[in-house]
Tab-separated table of C-alpha atoms in Angstrom:
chain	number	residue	atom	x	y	z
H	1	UNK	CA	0.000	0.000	0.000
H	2	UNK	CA	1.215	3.636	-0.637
H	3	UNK	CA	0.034	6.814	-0.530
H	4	UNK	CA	0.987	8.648	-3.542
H	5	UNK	CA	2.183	12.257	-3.552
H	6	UNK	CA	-1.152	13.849	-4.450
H	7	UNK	CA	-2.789	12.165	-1.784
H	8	UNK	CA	-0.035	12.646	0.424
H	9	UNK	CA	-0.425	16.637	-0.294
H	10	UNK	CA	-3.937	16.805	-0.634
H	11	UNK	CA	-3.701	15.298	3.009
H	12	UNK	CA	-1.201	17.720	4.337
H	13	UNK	CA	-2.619	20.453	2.739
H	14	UNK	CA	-6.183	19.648	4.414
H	15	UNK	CA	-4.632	18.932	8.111
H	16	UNK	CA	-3.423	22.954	7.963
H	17	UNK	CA	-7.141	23.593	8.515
H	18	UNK	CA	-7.418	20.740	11.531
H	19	UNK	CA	-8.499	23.196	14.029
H	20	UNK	CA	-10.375	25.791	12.138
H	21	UNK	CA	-13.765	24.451	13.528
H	22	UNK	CA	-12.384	23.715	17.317
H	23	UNK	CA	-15.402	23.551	19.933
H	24	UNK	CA	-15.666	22.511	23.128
H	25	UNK	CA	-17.862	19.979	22.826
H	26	UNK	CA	-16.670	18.282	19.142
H	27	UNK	CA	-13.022	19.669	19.692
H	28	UNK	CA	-11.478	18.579	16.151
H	29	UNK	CA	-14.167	15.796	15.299
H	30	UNK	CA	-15.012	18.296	12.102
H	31	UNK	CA	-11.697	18.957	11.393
H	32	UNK	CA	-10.830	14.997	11.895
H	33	UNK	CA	-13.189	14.395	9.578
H	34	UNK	CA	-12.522	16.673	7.114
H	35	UNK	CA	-8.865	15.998	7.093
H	36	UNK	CA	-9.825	12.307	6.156
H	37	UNK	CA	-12.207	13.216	3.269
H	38	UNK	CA	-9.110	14.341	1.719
H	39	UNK	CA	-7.133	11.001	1.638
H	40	UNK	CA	-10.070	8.472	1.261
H	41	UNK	CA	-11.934	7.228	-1.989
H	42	UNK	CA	-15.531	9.076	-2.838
H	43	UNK	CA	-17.022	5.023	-2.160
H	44	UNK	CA	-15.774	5.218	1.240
H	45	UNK	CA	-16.747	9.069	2.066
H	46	UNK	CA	-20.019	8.824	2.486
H	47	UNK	CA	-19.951	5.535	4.944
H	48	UNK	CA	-17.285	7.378	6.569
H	49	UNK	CA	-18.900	10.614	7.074
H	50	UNK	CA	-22.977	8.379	7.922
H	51	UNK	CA	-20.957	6.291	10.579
H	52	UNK	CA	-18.072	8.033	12.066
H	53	UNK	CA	-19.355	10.182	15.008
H	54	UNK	CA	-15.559	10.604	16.595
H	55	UNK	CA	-14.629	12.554	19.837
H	56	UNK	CA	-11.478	13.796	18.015
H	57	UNK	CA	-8.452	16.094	20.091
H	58	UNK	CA	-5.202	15.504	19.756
H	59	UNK	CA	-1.989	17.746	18.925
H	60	UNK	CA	-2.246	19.064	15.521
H	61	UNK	CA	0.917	18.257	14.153
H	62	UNK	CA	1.047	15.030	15.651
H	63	UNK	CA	-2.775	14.342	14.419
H	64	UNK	CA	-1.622	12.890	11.043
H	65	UNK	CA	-0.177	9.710	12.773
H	66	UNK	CA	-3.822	9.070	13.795
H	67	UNK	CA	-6.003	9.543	10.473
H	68	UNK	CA	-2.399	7.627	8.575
H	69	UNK	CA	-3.730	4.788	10.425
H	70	UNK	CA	-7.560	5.424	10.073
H	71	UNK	CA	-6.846	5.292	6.256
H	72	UNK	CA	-5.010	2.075	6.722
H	73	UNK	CA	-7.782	0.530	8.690
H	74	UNK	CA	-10.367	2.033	5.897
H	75	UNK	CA	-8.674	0.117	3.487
H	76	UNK	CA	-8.327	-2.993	4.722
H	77	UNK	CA	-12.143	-2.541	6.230
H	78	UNK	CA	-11.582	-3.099	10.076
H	79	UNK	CA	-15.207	-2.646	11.549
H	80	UNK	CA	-16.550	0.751	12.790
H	81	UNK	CA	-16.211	0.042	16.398
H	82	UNK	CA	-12.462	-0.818	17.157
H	83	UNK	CA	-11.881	1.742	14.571
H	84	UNK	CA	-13.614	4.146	16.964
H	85	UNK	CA	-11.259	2.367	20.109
H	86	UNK	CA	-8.287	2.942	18.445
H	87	UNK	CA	-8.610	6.934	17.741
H	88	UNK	CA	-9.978	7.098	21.700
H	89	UNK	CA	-6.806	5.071	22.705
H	90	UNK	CA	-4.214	7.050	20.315
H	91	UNK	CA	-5.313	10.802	20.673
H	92	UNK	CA	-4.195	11.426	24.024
H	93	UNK	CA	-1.061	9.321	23.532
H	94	UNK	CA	-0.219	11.876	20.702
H	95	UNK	CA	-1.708	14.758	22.350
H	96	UNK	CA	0.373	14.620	25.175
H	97	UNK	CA	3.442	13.679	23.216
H	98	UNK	CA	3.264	16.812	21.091
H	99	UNK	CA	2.113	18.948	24.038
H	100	UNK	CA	5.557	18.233	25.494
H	101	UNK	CA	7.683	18.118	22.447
H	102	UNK	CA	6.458	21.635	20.896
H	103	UNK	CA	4.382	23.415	22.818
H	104	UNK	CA	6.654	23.253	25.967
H	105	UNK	CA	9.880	22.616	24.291
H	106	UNK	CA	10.635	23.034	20.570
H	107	UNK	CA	8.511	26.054	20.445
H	108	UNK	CA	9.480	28.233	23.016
H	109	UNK	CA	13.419	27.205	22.704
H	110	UNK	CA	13.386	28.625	19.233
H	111	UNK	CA	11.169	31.772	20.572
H	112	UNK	CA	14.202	32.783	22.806
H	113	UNK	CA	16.582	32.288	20.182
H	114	UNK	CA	14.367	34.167	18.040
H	115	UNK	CA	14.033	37.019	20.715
H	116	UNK	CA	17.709	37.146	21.518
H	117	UNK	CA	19.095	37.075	18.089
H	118	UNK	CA	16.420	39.342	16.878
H	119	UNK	CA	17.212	42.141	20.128
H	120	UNK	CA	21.206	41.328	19.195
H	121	UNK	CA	21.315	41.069	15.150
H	122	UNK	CA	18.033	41.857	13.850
H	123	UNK	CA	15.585	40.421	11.465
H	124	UNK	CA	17.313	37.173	11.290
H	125	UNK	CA	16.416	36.095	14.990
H	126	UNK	CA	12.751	35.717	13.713
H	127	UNK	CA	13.593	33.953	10.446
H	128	UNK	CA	15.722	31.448	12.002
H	129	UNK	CA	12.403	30.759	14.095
H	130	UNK	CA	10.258	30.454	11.077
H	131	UNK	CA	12.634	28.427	9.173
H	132	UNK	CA	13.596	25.528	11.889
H	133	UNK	CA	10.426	25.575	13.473
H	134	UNK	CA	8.411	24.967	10.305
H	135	UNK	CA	11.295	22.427	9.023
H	136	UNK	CA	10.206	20.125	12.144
H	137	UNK	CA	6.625	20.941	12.478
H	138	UNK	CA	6.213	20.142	8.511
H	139	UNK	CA	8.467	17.511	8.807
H	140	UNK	CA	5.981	16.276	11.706
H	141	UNK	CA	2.818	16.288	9.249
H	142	UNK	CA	3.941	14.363	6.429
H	143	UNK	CA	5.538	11.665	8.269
H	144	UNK	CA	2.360	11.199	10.270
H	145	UNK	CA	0.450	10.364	7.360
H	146	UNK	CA	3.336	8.362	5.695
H	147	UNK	CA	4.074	6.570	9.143
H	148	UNK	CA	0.195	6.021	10.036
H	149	UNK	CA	-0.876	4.435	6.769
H	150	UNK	CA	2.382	2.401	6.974
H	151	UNK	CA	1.946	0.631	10.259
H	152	UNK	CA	-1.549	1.309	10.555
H	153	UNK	CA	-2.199	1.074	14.843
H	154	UNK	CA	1.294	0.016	15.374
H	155	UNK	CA	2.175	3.826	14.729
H	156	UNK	CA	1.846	4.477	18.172
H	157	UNK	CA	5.357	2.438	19.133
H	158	UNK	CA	6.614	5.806	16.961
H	159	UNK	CA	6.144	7.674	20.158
H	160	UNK	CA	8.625	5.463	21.711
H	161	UNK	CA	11.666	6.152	19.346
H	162	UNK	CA	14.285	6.717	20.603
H	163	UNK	CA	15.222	9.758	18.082
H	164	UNK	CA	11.925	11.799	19.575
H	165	UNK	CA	13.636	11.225	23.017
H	166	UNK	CA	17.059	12.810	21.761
H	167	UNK	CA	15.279	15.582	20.122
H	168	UNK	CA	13.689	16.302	23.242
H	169	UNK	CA	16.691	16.421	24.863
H	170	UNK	CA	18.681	18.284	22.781
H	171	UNK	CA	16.001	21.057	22.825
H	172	UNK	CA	15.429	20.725	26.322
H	173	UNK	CA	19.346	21.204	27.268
H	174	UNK	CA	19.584	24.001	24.185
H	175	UNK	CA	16.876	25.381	26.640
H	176	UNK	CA	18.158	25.257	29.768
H	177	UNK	CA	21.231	26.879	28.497
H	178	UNK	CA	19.336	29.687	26.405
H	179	UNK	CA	17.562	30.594	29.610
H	180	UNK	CA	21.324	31.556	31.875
H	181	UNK	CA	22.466	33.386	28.263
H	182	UNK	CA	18.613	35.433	28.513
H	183	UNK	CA	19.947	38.291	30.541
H	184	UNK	CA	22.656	39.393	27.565
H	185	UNK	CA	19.442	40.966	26.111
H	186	UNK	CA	19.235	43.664	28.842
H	187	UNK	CA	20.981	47.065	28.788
H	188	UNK	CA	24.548	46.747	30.874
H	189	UNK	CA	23.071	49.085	33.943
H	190	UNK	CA	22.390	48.611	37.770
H	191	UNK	CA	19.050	48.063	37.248
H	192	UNK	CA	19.595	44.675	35.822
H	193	UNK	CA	20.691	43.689	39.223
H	194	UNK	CA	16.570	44.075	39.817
H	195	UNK	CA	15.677	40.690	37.765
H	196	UNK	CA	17.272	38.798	40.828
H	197	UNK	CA	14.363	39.194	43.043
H	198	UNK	CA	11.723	39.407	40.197
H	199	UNK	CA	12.774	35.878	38.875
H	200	UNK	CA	12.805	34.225	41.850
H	201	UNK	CA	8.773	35.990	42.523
H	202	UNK	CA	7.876	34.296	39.135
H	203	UNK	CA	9.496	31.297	39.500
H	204	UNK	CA	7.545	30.621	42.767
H	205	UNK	CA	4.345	32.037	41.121
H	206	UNK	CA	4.626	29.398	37.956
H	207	UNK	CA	5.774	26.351	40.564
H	208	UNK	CA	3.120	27.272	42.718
H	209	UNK	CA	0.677	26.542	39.250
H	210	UNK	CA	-0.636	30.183	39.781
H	211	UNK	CA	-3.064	31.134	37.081
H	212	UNK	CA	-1.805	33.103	34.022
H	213	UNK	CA	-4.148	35.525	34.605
H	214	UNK	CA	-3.511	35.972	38.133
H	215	UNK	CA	0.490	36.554	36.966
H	216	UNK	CA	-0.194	38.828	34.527
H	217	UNK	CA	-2.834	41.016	36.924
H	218	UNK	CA	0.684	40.663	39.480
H	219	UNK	CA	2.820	42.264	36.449
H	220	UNK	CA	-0.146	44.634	35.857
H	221	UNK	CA	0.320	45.813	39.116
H	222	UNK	CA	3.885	46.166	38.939
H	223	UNK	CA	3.305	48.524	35.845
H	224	UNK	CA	0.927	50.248	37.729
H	225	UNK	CA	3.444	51.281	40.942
H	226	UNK	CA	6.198	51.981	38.203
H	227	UNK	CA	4.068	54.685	35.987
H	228	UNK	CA	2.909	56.001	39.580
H	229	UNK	CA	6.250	56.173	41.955
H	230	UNK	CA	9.720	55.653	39.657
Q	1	UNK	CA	-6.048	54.369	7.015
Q	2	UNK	CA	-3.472	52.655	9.560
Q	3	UNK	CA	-6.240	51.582	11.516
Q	4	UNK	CA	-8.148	49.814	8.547
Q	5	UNK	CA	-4.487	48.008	7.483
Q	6	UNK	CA	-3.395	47.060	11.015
Q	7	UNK	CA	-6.929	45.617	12.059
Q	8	UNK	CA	-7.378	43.425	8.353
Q	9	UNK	CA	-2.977	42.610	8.959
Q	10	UNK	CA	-3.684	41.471	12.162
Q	11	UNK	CA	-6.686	39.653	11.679
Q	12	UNK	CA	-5.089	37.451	8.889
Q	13	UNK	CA	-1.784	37.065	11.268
Q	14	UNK	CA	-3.730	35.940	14.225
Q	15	UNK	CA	-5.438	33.551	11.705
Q	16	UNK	CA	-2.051	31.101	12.628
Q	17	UNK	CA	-3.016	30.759	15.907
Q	18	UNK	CA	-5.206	27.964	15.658
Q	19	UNK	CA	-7.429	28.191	12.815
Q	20	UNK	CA	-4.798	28.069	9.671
Q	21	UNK	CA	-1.696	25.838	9.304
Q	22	UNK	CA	0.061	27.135	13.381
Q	23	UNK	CA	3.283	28.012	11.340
Q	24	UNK	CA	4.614	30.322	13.981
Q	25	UNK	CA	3.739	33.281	12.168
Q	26	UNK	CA	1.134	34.578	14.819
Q	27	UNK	CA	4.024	34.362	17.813
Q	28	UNK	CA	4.776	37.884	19.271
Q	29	UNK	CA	8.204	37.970	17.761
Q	30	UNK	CA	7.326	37.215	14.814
Q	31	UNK	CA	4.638	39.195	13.913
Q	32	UNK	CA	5.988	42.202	15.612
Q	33	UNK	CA	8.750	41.535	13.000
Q	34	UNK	CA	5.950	41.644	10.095
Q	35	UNK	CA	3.969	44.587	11.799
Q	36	UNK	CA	7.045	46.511	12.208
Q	37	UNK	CA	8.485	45.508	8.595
Q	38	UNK	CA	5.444	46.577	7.386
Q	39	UNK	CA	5.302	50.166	8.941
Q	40	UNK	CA	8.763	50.968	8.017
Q	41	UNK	CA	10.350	50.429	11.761
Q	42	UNK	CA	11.168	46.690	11.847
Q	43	UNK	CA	13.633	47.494	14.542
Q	44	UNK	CA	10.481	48.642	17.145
Q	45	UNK	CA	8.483	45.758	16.010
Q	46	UNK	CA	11.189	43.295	16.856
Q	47	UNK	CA	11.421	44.805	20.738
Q	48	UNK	CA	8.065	45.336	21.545
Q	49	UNK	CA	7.356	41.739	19.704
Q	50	UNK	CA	10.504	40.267	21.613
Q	51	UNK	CA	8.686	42.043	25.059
Q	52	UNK	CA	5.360	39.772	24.377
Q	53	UNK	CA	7.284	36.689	23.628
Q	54	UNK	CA	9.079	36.788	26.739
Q	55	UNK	CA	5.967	37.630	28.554
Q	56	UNK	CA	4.259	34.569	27.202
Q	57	UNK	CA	6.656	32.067	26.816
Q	58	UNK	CA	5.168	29.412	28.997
Q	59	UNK	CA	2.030	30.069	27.821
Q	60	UNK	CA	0.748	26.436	27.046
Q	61	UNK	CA	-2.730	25.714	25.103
Q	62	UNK	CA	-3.276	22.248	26.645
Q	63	UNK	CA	-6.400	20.375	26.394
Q	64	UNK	CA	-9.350	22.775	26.870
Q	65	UNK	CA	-7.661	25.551	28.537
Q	66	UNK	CA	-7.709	28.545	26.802
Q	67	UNK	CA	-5.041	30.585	27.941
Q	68	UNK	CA	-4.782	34.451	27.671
Q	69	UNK	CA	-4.314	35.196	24.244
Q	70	UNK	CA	-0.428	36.123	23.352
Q	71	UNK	CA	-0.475	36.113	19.865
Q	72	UNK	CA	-3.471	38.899	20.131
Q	73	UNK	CA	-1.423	40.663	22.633
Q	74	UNK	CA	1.622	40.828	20.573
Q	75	UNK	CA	0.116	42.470	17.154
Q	76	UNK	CA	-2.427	44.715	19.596
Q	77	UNK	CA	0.651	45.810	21.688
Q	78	UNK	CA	2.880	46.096	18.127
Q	79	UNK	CA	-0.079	47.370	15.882
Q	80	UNK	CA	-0.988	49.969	18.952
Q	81	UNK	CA	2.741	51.462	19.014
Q	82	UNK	CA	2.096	52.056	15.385
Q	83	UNK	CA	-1.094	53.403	15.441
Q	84	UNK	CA	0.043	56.159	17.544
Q	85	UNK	CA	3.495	56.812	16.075
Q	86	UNK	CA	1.404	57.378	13.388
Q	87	UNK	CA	-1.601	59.177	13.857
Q	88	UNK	CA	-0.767	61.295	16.873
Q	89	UNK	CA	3.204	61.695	15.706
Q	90	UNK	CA	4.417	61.323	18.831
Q	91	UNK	CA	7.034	58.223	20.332
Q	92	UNK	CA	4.455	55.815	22.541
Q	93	UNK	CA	4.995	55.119	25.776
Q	94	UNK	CA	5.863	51.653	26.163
Q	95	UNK	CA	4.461	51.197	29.642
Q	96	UNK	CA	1.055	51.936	28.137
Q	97	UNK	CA	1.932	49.503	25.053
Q	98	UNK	CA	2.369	46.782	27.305
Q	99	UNK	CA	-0.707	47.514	29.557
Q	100	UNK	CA	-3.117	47.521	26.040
Q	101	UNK	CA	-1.444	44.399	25.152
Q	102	UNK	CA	-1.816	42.201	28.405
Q	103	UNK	CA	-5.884	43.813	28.310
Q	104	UNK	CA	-6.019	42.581	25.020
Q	105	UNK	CA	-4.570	38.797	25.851
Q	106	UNK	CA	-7.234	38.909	28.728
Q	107	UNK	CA	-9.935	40.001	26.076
Q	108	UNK	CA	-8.988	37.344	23.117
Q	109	UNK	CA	-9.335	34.738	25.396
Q	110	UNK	CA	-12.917	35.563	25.600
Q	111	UNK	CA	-13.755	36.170	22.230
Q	112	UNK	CA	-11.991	32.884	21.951
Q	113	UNK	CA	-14.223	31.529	24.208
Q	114	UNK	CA	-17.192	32.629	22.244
Q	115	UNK	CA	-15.772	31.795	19.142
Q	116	UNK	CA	-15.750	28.089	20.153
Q	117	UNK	CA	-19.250	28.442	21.517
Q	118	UNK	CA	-19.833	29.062	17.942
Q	119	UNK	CA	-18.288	26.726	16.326
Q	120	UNK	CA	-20.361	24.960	18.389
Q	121	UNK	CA	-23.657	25.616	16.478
Q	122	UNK	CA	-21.847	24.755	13.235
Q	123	UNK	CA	-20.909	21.456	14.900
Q	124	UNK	CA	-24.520	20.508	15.818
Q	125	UNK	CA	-25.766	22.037	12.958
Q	126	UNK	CA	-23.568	19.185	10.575
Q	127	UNK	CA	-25.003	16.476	12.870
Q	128	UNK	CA	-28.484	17.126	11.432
Q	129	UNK	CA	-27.091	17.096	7.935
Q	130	UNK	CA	-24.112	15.301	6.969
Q	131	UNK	CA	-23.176	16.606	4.154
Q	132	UNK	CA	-22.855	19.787	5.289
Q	133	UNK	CA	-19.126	18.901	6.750
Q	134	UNK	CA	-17.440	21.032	4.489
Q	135	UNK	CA	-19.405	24.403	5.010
Q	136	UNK	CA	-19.942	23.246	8.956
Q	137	UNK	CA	-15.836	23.188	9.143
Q	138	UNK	CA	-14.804	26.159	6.841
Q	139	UNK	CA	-17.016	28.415	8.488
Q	140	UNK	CA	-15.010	27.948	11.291
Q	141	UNK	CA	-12.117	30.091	9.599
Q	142	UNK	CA	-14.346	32.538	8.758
Q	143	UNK	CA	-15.640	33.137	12.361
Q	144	UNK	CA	-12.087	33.295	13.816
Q	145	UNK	CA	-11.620	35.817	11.264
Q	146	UNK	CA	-14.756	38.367	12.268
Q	147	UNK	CA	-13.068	37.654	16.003
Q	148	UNK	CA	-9.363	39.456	14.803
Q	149	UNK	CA	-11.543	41.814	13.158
Q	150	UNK	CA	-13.684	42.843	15.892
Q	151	UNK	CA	-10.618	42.325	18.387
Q	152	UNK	CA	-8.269	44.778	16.654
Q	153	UNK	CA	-10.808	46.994	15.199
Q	154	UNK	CA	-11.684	48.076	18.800
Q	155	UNK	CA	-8.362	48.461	20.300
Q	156	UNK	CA	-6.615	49.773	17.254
Q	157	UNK	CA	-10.032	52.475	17.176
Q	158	UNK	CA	-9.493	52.888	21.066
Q	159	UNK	CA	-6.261	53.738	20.744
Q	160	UNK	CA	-5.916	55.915	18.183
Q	161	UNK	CA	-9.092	58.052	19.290
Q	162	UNK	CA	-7.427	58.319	22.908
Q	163	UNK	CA	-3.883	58.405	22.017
Q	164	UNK	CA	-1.057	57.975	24.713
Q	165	UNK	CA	0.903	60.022	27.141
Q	166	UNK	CA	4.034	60.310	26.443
Q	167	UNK	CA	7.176	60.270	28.496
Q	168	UNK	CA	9.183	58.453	30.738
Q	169	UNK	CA	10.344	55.994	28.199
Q	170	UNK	CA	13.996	55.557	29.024
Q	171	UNK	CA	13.337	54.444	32.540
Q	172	UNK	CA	10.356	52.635	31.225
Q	173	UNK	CA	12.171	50.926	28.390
Q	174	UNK	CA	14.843	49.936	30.942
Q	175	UNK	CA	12.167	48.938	33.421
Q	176	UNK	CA	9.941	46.716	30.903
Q	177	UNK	CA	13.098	44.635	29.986
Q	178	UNK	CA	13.973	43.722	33.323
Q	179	UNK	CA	10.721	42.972	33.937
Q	180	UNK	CA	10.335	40.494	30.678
Q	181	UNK	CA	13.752	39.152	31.154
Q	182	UNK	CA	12.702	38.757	34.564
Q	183	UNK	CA	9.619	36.703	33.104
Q	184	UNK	CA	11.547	34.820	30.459
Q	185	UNK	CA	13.999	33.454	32.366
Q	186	UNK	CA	11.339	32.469	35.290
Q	187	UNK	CA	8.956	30.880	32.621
Q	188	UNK	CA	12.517	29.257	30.624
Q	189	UNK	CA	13.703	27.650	34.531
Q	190	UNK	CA	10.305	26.281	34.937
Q	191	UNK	CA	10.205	24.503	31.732
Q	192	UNK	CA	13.601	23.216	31.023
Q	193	UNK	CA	15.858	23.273	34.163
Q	194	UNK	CA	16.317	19.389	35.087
Q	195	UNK	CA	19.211	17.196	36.828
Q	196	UNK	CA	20.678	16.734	33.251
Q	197	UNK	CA	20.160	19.913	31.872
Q	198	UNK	CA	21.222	22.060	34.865
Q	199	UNK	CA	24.830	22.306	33.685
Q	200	UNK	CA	23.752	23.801	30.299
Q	201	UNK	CA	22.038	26.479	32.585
Q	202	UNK	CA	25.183	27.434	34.376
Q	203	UNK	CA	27.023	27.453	31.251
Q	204	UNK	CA	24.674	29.800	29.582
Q	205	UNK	CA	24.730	31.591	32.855
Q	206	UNK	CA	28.469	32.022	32.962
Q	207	UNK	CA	28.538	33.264	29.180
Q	208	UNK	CA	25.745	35.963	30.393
Q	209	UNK	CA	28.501	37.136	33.486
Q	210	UNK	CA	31.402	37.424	31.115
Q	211	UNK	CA	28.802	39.701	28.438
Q	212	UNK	CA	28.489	42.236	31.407
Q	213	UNK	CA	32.150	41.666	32.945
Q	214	UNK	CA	33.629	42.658	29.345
């Protein structure tokens, strides 16, 4: 079985849209569905679309992996219901995976490269953002679907490569060390001596699971007695 | 005239978010670069874009939170600084830049809110007829896209009614990116500091020491 590179594109092209209708009561189910249409046969659409009533959320880059192997099971017509089991059993899997790998790590490693180079250099801080990110994140998409129709359900084993572990890593330490290099952005002055005290307040505020809102009414407030006194 | 471009520019930018392809391009940084490219100041685009980014690094969309919007923040706080460069020819205060930006990330998350209620009707709405998915989905994109209207038309219309004082911005500059850094590098230790990456953090952090030494 292969995919072909129109269907391949035609899927790729259609996951961009994956979250366009997100709810909170369907979550992606339309855009699961929708992303599907694009890589099955017009026979199959219809049944598809008549039977399928899918609880669908999962990470959106990591969402191919799961309709790869809904196509696979289409095609070699494994009934509706542990069809159904499957995408409940996978989505979180890859939900959480992708929640970790690019939300919390790839993502906001290559936003503080981004910010530093672009404070430091200029315009190419955000392009080298753009470019890497979208290098992995496409990169992400396509072998989904590729990997997913391979190996149908076995696709979920992916998620315990060991080369997404070492990517992890690697961002994770890249990280780590961006973070102590983070204060090279600021102005050589005495006042820099200030972020001492107002890291270690928002480091207990985010390990303490705070609210975002509640942190950003605290740095409200912080605005508010430095327009007023300073 | 500003207004009109900045509200339809940032509309289509925050499209990225969630509702078209998540390339990036909505991320403060970035489209602070593209708002600031595009009004002839990339320079100011990049810092006030670099501010946001800091701000909401650890921002995470998991599951069904819906956290306060930082890619609306960014291109309100960006598109704002422009708006009244522009209209009222004076420098903006940065202090105030900030301030419309984090009430704007407190705003889009409601109007995100509602915009998934929404969705919600279109959702039911292809349940009684199933061939509707296509229209039921799409519309989807078109109802995130009335949200950045409506989002940026009001503060961008806000803002450049009311203007902003002005003054106080070296202190304030100065001020702002201690408090960001601050941020970043309280949201960066949260996320990434472990056993096997702590070295990597004293190594950046030694690098910093010898910047300000030298």
């Amino acid at each position: 079985m292969r995919l072909g590179i129109f269907r391949l594109l035609k899927l790729f092209l259609a996951s961009l849209f994956l979250q366009s209708s997100w709810s909170f009561y369907s979550m992606q189910s339309l855009g699961f569905l929708f992303t599907a249409m694009a890589g099955i046969d017009d026979k199959k659409r219809e049944s598809l679309i008549k039977n399928t009533r899918v609880f669908f959320n999962t990470h959106p880059y990591m969402a191919g992996f799961i309709i790869g192997a809904v196509l696979n099971s289409l095609e070699r017509e494994i009934d509706e219901e542990s069809l159904q089991r499957n995408i409940m059993a996978t989505q979180s899997a890859f939900a959480s995976f992708g929640d970790t790998l690019f939300w919390q790590t790839i993502r906001p490693v290559l936003t503080i490269i981004a910010v530093i180079l672009g404070l430091k250099i200029g315009f190419i801080g955000p392009l080298v953002f753009i470019i890497i990110y979208n290098i992995i994140h496409i990169y992400f998409r396509f072998y989904g679907f590729i990997a997913g129709y391979q190996k149908g359900w076995d696709v979920i084993y992916v998620l315990k490569d060991k080369r997404m572990e070492l990517l992890q890593k690697i961002f994770e330490i890249i990280g780590a060390f961006l973070v102590g290099l983070l204060p090279i952005i600021l102005p050589k002055s005495f006042n820099v001596l200030f972020m001492i005290p107002l890291s270690g307040v928002f480091i207990i505020l985010l390990w303490k699971k705070v609210a975002p809102i509640l942190i950003l009414t605290f740095v409200f407030i912080l605005i508010i007695i430095n327009l007023i006194f300073l | 005239m500003i207004v009109l471009f900045l509200v339809f520019i940032g509309a289509i930018i925050l499209l990225d978010k969630y509702t078209i392809g998540e390339f990036g391009v909505s991320q403060p940084i970035i489209a602070g670069t593209i708002i600031g490219a595009l009004c002839g100041d990339l320079k100011s685009g990049i810092f006030i874009g670099a501010l946001f980014q800091m701000l909401f690094l650890a921002n995470l969309p998991i599951g069904k939170d819906v956290p306060p919007d930082a890619q609306a923040a960014g291109i309100a706080g960006c598109g704002s600084y422009f708006v009244i460069k522009v209209i009222h020819k004076t420098e903006p205060n940065l202090i105030i830049i900030f301030l419309i930006g984090i009430l704007t990330a407190v705003l889009g998350s409601f109007l995100d809110v509602l915009v998934r209620r929404v969705n919600e009707k279109f959702y039911h709405w292809f349940l009684r007829d199933k061939r509707q998915l296509n229209f039921s989905h799409m519309t989807g994109v078109g109802v995130s896209l009335i949200r950045g209207v409506i989002l940026f038309a009001l503060i961008f219309g806000i803002v450049s009614i009311i203007g902003a004082p002005v003054g106080g911005l070296t202190f304030n500059k100065e001020f702002l990116m201690v408090l960001v850094a601050s941020l970043g590098i309280a949201n960066g230790i949260y996320l990434y500091l472990r056993k096997q990456s702590f070295y990597a953090f004293l190594l950046g952090l030694i690098c910093a020491l010898v910047y300000f030494v030298f």
